[in-house]
Amino acid sequence: INTTNNNNTTNQPALSIDYFDAQRDGLTNSNSYHEYTVDISDYQIAALLRTAVPIKHLSVFYFEVEDVSNDGVPVGQVFGGYYLEELTPDKPLVLHTTIQGTFPTVAVGYYDKDEYVTYGIIMNGMDGSLELTPVIIK
């Protein structure tokens, strides 16, 4: 997969991310969301990926940073992962993963209109919130 579309880091992702809380999020029935375990560790978190509009061809990958672009965007390769034909507003995705360090180790990619976009999942160092940040996949 080659992506060059994230050179404009002002684009807002069609996805939103937050910590998963079944009660707060109104998702107490496991049939009301997709679920994927990226990795297992003592520091694993559950992240909720939501969208306001249907997203086609969503993929979740292990992301290995190899470089940083001139714009400060992490560049790397992806391995393995999970594929979902369509993510819809009424059935979000719960990811079980570990957030490590300052660079993303998990990336998501999907089609936004006719363009394939990719974002890494990071934790904000100030308040611990989850964020999606542009990444470039080689």
XYZ file of C-alpha atoms in Angstrom:
138
model
C 0.000 0.000 0.000
C 1.390 3.386 -0.928
C -0.197 6.500 0.480
C 0.793 10.017 -0.385
C -2.486 11.679 0.433
C -1.694 12.669 4.004
C 0.791 15.372 3.047
C -1.838 17.913 4.083
C -1.925 17.400 7.839
C -4.899 19.746 8.265
C -7.347 17.145 6.911
C -9.709 15.908 9.604
C -10.317 12.161 9.693
C -13.833 10.844 9.087
C -13.219 8.684 12.165
C -13.260 9.722 15.786
C -11.469 7.844 18.553
C -11.981 7.632 22.302
C -11.594 5.114 25.102
C -14.327 2.476 24.978
C -16.830 2.419 27.823
C -19.769 0.124 27.012
C -22.193 1.859 29.391
C -21.287 5.436 28.441
C -21.197 4.610 24.734
C -24.531 2.759 24.796
C -22.908 -0.405 23.459
C -23.630 -3.012 26.124
C -24.585 -5.656 23.535
C -21.452 -7.046 21.853
C -23.456 -7.453 18.625
C -23.731 -3.650 18.420
C -20.057 -3.186 17.505
C -17.188 -4.826 15.617
C -14.247 -5.925 17.743
C -10.588 -6.650 17.027
C -7.661 -7.399 19.330
C -4.453 -5.918 17.916
C -2.209 -7.131 20.734
C -2.374 -8.349 24.311
C -0.414 -6.796 27.162
C -0.803 -5.647 30.758
C -1.218 -2.098 29.393
C -3.882 -2.886 26.808
C -6.648 -0.332 26.319
C -9.966 -0.536 24.495
C -10.394 2.188 21.875
C -13.663 3.041 20.149
C -13.538 4.117 16.498
C -16.718 5.824 15.318
C -17.817 7.514 12.139
C -20.673 9.845 11.269
C -20.766 8.556 7.675
C -20.174 5.048 6.308
C -16.497 4.305 5.635
C -15.475 1.771 2.996
C -12.604 -0.697 3.221
C -11.350 0.033 6.728
C -8.103 -1.702 7.676
C -6.218 -1.831 10.959
C -2.478 -2.559 10.805
C 0.606 -2.908 12.946
C 2.652 0.182 11.990
C 6.442 0.325 12.118
C 7.891 3.835 11.841
C 10.992 4.030 9.647
C 11.310 7.760 9.050
C 9.562 11.102 9.458
C 8.599 13.290 6.485
C 9.697 16.910 6.156
C 6.225 17.821 7.470
C 6.772 15.739 10.617
C 4.469 12.892 9.513
C 5.624 9.379 10.518
C 6.492 7.169 7.528
C 6.593 3.393 7.809
C 5.466 -0.059 6.845
C 2.429 -2.014 7.938
C 2.025 -5.669 8.830
C -0.903 -8.005 9.357
C -4.128 -6.543 10.504
C -7.880 -6.545 10.270
C -10.171 -5.670 7.363
C -13.750 -4.448 7.507
C -15.740 -3.945 4.304
C -17.697 -1.062 5.802
C -17.788 0.794 9.107
C -21.132 2.451 9.741
C -22.360 5.014 12.291
C -24.637 2.431 13.930
C -21.912 -0.226 14.380
C -18.516 1.182 15.480
C -15.232 -0.692 15.947
C -13.655 -1.510 19.305
C -9.881 -2.066 19.163
C -7.976 -3.720 21.992
C -4.399 -2.514 21.744
C -1.387 -1.114 23.539
C -0.258 2.456 22.902
C 3.533 2.620 23.189
C 5.865 5.602 23.031
C 5.440 8.781 21.025
C 5.118 7.204 17.570
C 2.034 5.228 16.522
C 2.337 1.431 16.451
C -1.186 0.907 15.130
C -2.556 2.517 11.974
C -5.974 2.620 10.320
C -6.636 3.157 6.643
C -9.827 3.650 4.684
C -11.294 5.259 1.597
C -12.448 8.836 2.063
C -14.334 9.503 -1.155
C -11.861 8.164 -3.771
C -8.735 8.678 -1.702
C -7.092 6.136 0.611
C -6.161 7.864 3.892
C -4.101 6.527 6.789
C -3.854 7.560 10.433
C -1.892 6.307 13.403
C -3.366 5.952 16.876
C -1.498 7.869 19.568
C -2.038 8.950 23.153
C -1.863 12.665 23.916
C 1.065 13.230 26.273
C -0.704 16.049 28.114
C -4.097 14.575 28.997
C -3.883 10.903 27.947
C -6.681 11.196 25.371
C -6.536 9.106 22.197
C -5.906 10.821 18.867
C -5.632 9.973 15.188
C -2.557 11.442 13.506
C -1.655 11.259 9.802
C 0.878 8.609 8.808
C 2.362 7.659 5.455
C 2.544 3.992 4.571
C 5.306 2.949 2.162
